[in-house]
Short mmCIF file of C-alpha atoms and ligand atoms in Angstrom, two decimals:
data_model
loop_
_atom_site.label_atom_id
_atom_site.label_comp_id
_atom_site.label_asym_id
_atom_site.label_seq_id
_atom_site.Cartn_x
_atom_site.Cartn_y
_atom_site.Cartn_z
CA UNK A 870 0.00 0.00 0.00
CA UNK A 871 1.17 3.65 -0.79
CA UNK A 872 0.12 5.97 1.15
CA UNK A 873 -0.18 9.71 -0.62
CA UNK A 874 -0.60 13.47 0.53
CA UNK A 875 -1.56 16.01 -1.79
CA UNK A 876 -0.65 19.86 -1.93
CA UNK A 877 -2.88 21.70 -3.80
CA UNK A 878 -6.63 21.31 -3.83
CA UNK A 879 -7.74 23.89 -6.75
CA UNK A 880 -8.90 23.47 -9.95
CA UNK A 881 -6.54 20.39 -10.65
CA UNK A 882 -5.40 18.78 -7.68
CA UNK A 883 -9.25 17.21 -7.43
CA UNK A 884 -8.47 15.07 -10.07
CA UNK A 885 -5.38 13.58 -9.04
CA UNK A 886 -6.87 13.23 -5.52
CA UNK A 887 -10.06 11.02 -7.48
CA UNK A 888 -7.40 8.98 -9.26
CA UNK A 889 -5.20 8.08 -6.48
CA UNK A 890 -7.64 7.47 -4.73
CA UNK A 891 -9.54 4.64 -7.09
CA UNK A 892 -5.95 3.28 -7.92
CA UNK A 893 -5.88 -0.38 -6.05
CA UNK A 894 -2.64 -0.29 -3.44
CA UNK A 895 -2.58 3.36 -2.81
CA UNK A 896 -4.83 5.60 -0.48
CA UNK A 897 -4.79 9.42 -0.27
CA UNK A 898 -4.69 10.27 3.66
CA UNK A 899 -3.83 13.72 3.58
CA UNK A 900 -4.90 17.13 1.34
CA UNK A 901 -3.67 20.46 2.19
CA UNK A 902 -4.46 23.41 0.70
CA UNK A 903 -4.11 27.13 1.59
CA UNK A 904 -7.78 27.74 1.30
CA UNK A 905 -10.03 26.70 3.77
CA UNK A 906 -12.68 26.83 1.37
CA UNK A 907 -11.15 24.16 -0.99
CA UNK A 908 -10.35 21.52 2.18
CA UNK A 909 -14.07 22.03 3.09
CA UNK A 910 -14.59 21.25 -0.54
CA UNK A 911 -12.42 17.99 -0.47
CA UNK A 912 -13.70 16.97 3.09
CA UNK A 913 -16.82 16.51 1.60
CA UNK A 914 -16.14 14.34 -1.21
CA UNK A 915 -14.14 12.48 0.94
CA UNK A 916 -14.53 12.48 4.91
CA UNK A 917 -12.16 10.25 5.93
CA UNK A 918 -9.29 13.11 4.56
CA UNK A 919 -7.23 14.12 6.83
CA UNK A 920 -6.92 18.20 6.07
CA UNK A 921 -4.60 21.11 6.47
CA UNK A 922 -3.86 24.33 5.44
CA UNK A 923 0.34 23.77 6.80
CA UNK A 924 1.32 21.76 3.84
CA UNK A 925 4.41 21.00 6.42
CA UNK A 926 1.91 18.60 8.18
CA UNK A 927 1.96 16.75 5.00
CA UNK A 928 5.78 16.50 4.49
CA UNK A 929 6.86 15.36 8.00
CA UNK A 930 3.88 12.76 8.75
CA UNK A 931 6.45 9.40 8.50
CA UNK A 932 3.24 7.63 7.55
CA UNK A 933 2.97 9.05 3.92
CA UNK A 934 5.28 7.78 1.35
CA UNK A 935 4.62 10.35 -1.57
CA UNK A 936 3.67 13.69 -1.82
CA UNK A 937 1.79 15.08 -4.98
CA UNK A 938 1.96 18.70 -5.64
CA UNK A 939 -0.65 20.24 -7.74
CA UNK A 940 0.22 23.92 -6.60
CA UNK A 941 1.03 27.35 -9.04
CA UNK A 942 4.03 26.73 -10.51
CA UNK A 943 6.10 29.48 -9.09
CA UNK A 944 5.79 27.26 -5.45
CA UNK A 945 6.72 23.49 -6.99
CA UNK A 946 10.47 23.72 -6.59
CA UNK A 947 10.34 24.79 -2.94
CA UNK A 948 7.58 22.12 -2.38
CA UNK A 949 9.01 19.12 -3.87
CA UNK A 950 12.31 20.23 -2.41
CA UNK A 951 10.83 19.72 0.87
CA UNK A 952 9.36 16.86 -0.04
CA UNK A 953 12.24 14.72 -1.43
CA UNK A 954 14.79 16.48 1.52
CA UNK A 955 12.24 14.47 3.85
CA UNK A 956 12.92 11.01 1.77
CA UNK A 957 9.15 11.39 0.11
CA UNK A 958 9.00 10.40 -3.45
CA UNK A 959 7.30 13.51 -5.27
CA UNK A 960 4.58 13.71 -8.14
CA UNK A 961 4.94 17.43 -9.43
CA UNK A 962 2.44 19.07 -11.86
CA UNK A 963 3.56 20.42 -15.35
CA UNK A 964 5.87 22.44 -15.43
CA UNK A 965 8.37 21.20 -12.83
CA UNK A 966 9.68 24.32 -12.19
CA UNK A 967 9.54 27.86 -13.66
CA UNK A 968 13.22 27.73 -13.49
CA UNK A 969 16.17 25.51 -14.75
CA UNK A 970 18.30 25.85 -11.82
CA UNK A 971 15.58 24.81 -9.41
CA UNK A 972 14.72 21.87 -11.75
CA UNK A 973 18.35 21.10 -12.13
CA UNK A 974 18.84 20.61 -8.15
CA UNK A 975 15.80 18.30 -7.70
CA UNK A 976 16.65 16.05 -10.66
CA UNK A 977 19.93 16.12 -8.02
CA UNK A 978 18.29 15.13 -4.67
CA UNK A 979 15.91 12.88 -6.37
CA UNK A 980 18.85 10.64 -7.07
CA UNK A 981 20.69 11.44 -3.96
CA UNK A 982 17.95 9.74 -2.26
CA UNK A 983 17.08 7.48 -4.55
CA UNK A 984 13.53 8.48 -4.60
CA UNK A 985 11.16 8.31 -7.68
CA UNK A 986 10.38 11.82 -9.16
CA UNK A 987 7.42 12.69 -12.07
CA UNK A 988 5.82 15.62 -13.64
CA UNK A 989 2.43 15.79 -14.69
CA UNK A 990 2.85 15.33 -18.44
CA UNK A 991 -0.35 13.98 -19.07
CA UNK A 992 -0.44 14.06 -22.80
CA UNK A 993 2.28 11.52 -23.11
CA UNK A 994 0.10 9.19 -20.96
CA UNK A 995 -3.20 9.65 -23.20
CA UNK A 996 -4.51 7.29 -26.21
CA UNK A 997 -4.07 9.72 -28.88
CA UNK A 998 -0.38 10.55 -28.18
CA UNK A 999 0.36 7.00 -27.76
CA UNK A 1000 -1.01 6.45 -30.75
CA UNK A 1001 0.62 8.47 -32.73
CA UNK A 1002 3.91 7.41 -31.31
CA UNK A 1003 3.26 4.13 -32.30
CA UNK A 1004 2.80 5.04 -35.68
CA UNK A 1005 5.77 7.38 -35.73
CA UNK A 1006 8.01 3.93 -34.34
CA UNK A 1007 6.57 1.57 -37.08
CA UNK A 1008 7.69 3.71 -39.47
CA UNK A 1009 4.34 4.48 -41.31
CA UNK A 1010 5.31 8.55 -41.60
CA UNK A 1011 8.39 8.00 -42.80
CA UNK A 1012 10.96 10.12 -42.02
CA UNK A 1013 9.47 12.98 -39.71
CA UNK A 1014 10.24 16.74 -41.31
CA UNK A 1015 8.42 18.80 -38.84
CA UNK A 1016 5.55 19.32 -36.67
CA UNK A 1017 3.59 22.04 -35.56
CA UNK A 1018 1.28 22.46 -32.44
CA UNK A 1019 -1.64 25.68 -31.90
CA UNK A 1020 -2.53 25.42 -28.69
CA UNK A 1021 -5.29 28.47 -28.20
CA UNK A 1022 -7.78 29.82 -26.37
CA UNK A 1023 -9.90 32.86 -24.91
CA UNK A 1024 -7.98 32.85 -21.41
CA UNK A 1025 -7.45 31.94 -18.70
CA UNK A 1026 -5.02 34.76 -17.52
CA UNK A 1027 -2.18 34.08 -15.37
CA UNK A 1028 -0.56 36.77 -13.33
CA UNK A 1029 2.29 34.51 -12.16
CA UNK A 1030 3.44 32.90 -15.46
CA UNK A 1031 3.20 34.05 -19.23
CA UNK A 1032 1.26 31.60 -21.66
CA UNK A 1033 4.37 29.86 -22.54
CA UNK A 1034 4.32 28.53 -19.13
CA UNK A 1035 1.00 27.54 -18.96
CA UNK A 1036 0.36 26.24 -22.17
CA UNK A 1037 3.34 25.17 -23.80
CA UNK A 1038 4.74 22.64 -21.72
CA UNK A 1039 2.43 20.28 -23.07
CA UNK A 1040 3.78 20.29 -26.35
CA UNK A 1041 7.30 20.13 -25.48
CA UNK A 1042 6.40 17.42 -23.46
CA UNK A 1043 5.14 15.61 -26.48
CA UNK A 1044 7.56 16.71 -28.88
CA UNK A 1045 10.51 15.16 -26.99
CA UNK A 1046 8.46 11.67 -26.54
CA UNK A 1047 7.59 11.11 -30.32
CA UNK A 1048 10.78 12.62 -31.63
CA UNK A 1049 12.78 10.32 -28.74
CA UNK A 1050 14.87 13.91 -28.87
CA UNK A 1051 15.69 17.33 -27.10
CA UNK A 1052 15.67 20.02 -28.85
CA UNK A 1053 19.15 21.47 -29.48
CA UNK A 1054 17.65 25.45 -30.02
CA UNK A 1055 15.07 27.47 -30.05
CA UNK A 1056 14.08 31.06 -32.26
CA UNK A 1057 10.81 32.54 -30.48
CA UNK A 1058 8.57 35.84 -30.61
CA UNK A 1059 5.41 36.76 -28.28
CA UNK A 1060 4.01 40.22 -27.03
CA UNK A 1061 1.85 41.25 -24.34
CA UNK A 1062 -1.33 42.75 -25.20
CA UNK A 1063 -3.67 42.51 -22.35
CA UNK A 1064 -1.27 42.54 -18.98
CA UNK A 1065 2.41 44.74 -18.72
CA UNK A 1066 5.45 41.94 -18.80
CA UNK A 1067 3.29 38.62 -19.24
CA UNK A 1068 3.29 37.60 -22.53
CA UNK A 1069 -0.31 36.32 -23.88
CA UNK A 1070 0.48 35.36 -27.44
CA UNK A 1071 4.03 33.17 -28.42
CA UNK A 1072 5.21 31.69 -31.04
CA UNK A 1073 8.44 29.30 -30.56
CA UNK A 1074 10.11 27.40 -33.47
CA UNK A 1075 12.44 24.72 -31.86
CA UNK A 1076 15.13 22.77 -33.64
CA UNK A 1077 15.77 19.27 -33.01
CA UNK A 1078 18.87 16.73 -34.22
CA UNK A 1079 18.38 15.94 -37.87
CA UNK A 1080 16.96 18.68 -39.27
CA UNK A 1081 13.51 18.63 -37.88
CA UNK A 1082 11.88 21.27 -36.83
CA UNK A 1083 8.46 22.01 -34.59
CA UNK A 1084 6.41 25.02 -34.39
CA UNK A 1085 4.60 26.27 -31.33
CA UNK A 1086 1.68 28.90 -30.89
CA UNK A 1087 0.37 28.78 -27.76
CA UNK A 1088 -2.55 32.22 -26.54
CA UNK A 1089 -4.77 33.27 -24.10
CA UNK A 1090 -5.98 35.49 -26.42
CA UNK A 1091 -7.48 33.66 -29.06
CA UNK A 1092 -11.82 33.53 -30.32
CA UNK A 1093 -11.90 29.63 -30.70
CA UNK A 1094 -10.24 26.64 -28.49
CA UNK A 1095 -8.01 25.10 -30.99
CA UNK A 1096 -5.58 22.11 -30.23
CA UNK A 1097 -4.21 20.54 -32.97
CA UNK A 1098 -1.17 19.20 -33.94
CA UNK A 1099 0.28 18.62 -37.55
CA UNK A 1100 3.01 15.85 -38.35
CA UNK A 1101 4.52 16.37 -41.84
CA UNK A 1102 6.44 13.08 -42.36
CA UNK A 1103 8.13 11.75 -45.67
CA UNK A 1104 5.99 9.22 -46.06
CA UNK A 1105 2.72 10.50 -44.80
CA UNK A 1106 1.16 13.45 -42.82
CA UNK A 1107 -1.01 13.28 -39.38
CA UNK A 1108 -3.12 15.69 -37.97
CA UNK A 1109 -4.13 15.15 -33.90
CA UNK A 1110 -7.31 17.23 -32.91
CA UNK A 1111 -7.54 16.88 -29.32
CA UNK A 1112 -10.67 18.60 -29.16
CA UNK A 1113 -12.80 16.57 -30.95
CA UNK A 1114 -14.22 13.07 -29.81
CA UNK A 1115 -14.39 10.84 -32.32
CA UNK A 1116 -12.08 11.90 -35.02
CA UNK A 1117 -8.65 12.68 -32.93
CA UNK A 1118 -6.44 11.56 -35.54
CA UNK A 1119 -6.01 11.40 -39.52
CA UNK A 1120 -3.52 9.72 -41.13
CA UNK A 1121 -3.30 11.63 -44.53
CA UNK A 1122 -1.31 9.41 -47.82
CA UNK A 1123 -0.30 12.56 -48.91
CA UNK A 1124 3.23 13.95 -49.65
CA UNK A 1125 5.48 14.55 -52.81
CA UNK A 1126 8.18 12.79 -54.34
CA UNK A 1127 11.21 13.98 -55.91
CA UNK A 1128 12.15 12.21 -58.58
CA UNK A 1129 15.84 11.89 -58.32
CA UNK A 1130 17.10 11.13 -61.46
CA UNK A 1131 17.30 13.84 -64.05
CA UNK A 1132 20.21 15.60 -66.03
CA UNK A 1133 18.36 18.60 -66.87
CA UNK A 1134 16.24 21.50 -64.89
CA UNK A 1135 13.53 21.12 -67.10
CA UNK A 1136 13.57 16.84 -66.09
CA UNK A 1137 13.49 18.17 -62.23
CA UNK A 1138 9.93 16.85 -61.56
CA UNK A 1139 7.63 16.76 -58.42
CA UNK A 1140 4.56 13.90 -58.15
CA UNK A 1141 2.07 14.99 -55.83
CA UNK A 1142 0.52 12.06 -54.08
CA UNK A 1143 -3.35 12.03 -52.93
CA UNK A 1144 -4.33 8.91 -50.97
CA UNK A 1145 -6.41 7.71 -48.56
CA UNK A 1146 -7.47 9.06 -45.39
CA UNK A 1147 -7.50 6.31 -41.91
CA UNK A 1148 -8.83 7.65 -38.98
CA UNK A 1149 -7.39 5.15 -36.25
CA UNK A 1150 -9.05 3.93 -33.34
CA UNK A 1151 -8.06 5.10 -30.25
CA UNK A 1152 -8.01 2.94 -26.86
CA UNK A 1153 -10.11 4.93 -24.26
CA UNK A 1154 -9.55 5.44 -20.50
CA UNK A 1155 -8.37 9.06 -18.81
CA UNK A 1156 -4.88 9.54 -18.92
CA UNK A 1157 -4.42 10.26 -15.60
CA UNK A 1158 -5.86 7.24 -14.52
CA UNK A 1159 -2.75 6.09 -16.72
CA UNK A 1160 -0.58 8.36 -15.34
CA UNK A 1161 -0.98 8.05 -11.49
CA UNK A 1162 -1.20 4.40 -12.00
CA UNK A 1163 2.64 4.55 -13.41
CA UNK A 1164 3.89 6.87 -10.97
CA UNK A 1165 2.66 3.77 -8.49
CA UNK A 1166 4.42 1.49 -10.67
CA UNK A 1167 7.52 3.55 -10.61
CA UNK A 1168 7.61 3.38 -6.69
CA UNK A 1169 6.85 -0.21 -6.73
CA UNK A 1170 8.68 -2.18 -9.44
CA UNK A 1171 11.43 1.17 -10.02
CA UNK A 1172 9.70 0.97 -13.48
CA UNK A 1173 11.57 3.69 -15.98
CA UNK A 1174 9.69 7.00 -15.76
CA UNK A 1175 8.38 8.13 -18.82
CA UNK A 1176 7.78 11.93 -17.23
CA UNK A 1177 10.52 11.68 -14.43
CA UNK A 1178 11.89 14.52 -13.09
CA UNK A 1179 15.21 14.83 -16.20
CA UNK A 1180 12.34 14.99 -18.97
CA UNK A 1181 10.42 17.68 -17.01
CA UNK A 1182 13.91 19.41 -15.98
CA UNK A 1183 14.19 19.12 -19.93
CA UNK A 1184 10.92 20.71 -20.60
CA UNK A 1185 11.60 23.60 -18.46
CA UNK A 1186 15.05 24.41 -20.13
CA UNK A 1187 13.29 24.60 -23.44
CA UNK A 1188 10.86 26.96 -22.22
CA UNK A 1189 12.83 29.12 -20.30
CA UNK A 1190 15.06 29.23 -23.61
CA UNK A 1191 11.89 30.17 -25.62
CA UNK A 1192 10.98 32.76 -23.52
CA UNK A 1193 14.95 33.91 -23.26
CA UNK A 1194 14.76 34.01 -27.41
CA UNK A 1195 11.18 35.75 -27.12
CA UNK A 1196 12.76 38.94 -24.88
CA UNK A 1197 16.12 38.86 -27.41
CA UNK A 1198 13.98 40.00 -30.32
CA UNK A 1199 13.96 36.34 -31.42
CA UNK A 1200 17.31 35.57 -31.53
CA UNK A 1201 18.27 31.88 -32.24
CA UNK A 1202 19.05 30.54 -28.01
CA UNK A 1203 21.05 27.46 -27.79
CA UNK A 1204 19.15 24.84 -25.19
CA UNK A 1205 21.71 23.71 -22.29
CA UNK A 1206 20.53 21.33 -20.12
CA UNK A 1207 23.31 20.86 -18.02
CA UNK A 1208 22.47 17.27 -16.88
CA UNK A 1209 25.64 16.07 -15.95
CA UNK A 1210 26.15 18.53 -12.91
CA UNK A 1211 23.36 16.21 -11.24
CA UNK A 1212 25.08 13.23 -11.20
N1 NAD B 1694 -1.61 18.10 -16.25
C1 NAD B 1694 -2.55 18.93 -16.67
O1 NAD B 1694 -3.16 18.73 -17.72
C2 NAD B 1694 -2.88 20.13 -15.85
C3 NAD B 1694 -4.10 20.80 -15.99
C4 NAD B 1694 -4.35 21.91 -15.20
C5 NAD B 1694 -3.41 22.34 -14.29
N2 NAD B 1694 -2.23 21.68 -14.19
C6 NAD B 1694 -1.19 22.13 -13.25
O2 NAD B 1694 -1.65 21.96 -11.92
C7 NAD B 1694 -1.07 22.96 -11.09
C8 NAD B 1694 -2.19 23.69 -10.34
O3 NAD B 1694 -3.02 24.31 -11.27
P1 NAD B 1694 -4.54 24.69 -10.90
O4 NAD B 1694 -5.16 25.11 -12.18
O5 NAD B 1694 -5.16 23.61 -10.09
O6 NAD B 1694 -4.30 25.98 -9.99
P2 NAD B 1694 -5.28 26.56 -8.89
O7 NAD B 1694 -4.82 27.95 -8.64
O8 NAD B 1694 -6.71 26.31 -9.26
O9 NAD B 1694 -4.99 25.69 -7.59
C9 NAD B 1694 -3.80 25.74 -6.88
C10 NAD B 1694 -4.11 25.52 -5.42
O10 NAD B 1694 -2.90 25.43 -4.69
C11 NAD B 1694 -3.12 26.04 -3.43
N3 NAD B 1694 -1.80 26.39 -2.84
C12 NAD B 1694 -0.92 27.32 -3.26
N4 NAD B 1694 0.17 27.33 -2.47
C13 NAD B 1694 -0.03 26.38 -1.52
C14 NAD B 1694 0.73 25.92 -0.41
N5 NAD B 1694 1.92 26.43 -0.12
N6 NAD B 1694 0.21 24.94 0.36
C15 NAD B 1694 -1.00 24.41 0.09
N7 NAD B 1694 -1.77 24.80 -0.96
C16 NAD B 1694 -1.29 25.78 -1.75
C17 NAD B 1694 -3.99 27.24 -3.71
O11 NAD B 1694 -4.68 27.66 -2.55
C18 NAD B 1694 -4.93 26.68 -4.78
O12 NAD B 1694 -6.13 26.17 -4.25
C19 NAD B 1694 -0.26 23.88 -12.02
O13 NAD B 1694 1.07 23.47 -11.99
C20 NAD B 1694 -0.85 23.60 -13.39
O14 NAD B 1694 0.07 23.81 -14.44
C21 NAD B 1694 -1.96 20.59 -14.91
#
């Protein structure tokens, strides 16, 4: 049995709370939450919660094994910090950290202690990213060119952390797990329109070994909810719509072929190809159920982590880059990670 504590009981931390919670082997025993409001809210769903507002009961009770943080972003390096320094293993919401450094020194402690660490990179957990992974493995793209991600929407404002923060994470996230690949630099530009110094509207273009590229557009200040993501591979092209329910994914037969051989200009020739559409079928189930259930795993069996603590160290270099190239009038930023001073 694992027993969990939670930080955080807003608009997310629920959720993790319901999924623990219905995992078999684990069992939720403490939520804390600065508003009192929010425990009342939790103690209701769940009476037998222990609650606090002093996360710090959380962290030193010797009967909880793990602490999940689902708190703003500017607070998860000091929280899991505290966590893992007190020999708990830590489940931190996207993004790990809104800074490098801090991520840097947990990926650090976390194997110091030989704890398990994750971030809450949901998207790599869920059907349709799977999916398209396993395409992308077996080769059916081809050779993958680019990709490009809008991820937009009418709000919701942050006054802690620009859009790229909130939004963009995801993508990065799922860029590195199909491409099996860091990106090695990053060009980006965004403005603020709506609040002094916190960007609303970015676009990033990151570079990634071999050539490929992949295209970000992340807003709070956009009329429709669009989140969709194009794959442009040699072979074929995908498109993932997240928002729809039926239709995530199409596999489009469509490319061009160069045809290689030819002495002259005028021989040079292009064939446009026009094929099929597939719409695959997706396996359902919530990826967090997936998710939780594999930070369980981790603890347990010392399973691999798909999201542990270097890819969401990762993820925060790349944005903090991105936003470093967004306030350098786009310059081109090289990505350092810097991995090796943790071991
Ligand atoms: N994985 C996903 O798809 C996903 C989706 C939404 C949010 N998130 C992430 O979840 C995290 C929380 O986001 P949210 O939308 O729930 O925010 P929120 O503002 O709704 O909730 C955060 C809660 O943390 C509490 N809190 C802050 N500091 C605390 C402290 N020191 N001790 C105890 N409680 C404290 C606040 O009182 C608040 O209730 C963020 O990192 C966000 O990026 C992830």
């Amino acid at each position: 049995m694992i027993t969990l504590g939670v930080i955080g009981a807003g608009y997310w931390g629920p959720n993790l709370v319901r999924n623990f919670v219905n995992l078999p082997g684990a069992r939720v025993t403490r939520v804390s939450d600065l508003s009192r409001e929010r425990l009342q809210h939790m103690e209701k769903l769940y009476p037998y919660l222990e609650t606090t507002q002093d996360y710090r009961v959380l962290i030193e009770d010797p009967g909880i094994d793990a602490v999940v943080i689902a708190t703003p972003v500017t607070s998860h390096a000091k929280l899991a910090g505290e966590a893992l320094a007190a020999g708990k293993h830590v489940f931190v919401e996207k993004p790990l950290s809104n800074s490098s450094e801090a991520s840097l020194q947990l990926v650090k402690l976390a194997r110091e202690k030989n704890l398990v660490g994750m971030v809450g990179h949901t998207f790599i957990y869920s059907p349709a990213v799977l999916k398209i992974k396993e395409l992308l493995d077996s080769g059916e793209l081809g050779e993958v060119y680019y990709i490009s991600t809008t991820r937009v929407n009418l709000g919701l404002f942050q006054d802690d952390i620009n859009v790229v923060w909130d939004l963009a994470p995801h993508d990065l996230s799922i860029f590195a797990f199909l491409l099996d690949a860091e990106p090695e630099r990053v060009q980006g530009v965004g403005h603020s329109y709506i609040q002094p110094g916190i960007e609303d509207v970015a676009f990033l273009t990151y570079g990634f070994p071999g050539g490929r590229l992949a295209n970000i557009h992340v807003s709070w200040l956009d009329p429709n909810k669009i989140r969709r993501t194009t794959v442009v591979g040699s072979k074929k092209m995908l498109v993932y719509d997240d928002t729809s329910n039926v239709e995530k994914i199409r596999v489009y037969d469509k490319g061009v072929d160069v045809h290689r051989h030819y002495d002259t200009f005028g021989e040079f020739q292009l064939a446009y190809r026009f094929g099929d559409i597939h719409i695959p079928k997706l396996d359902d189930g919530e990826p967090l159920k997936v998710e939780t259930a594999h930070f369980l795993d981790c603890i347990r069996q010392g399973t691999h982590c798909r999201s542990g603590l270097e890819h969401g160290h990762q993820v925060v270099c790349a944005l903090e880059a991105g936003c470093t190239s967004m306030r350098e009038g786009g310059r081109s930023v090289e990505i350092e990670y810097n991995l090796s001073r943790a071991f």
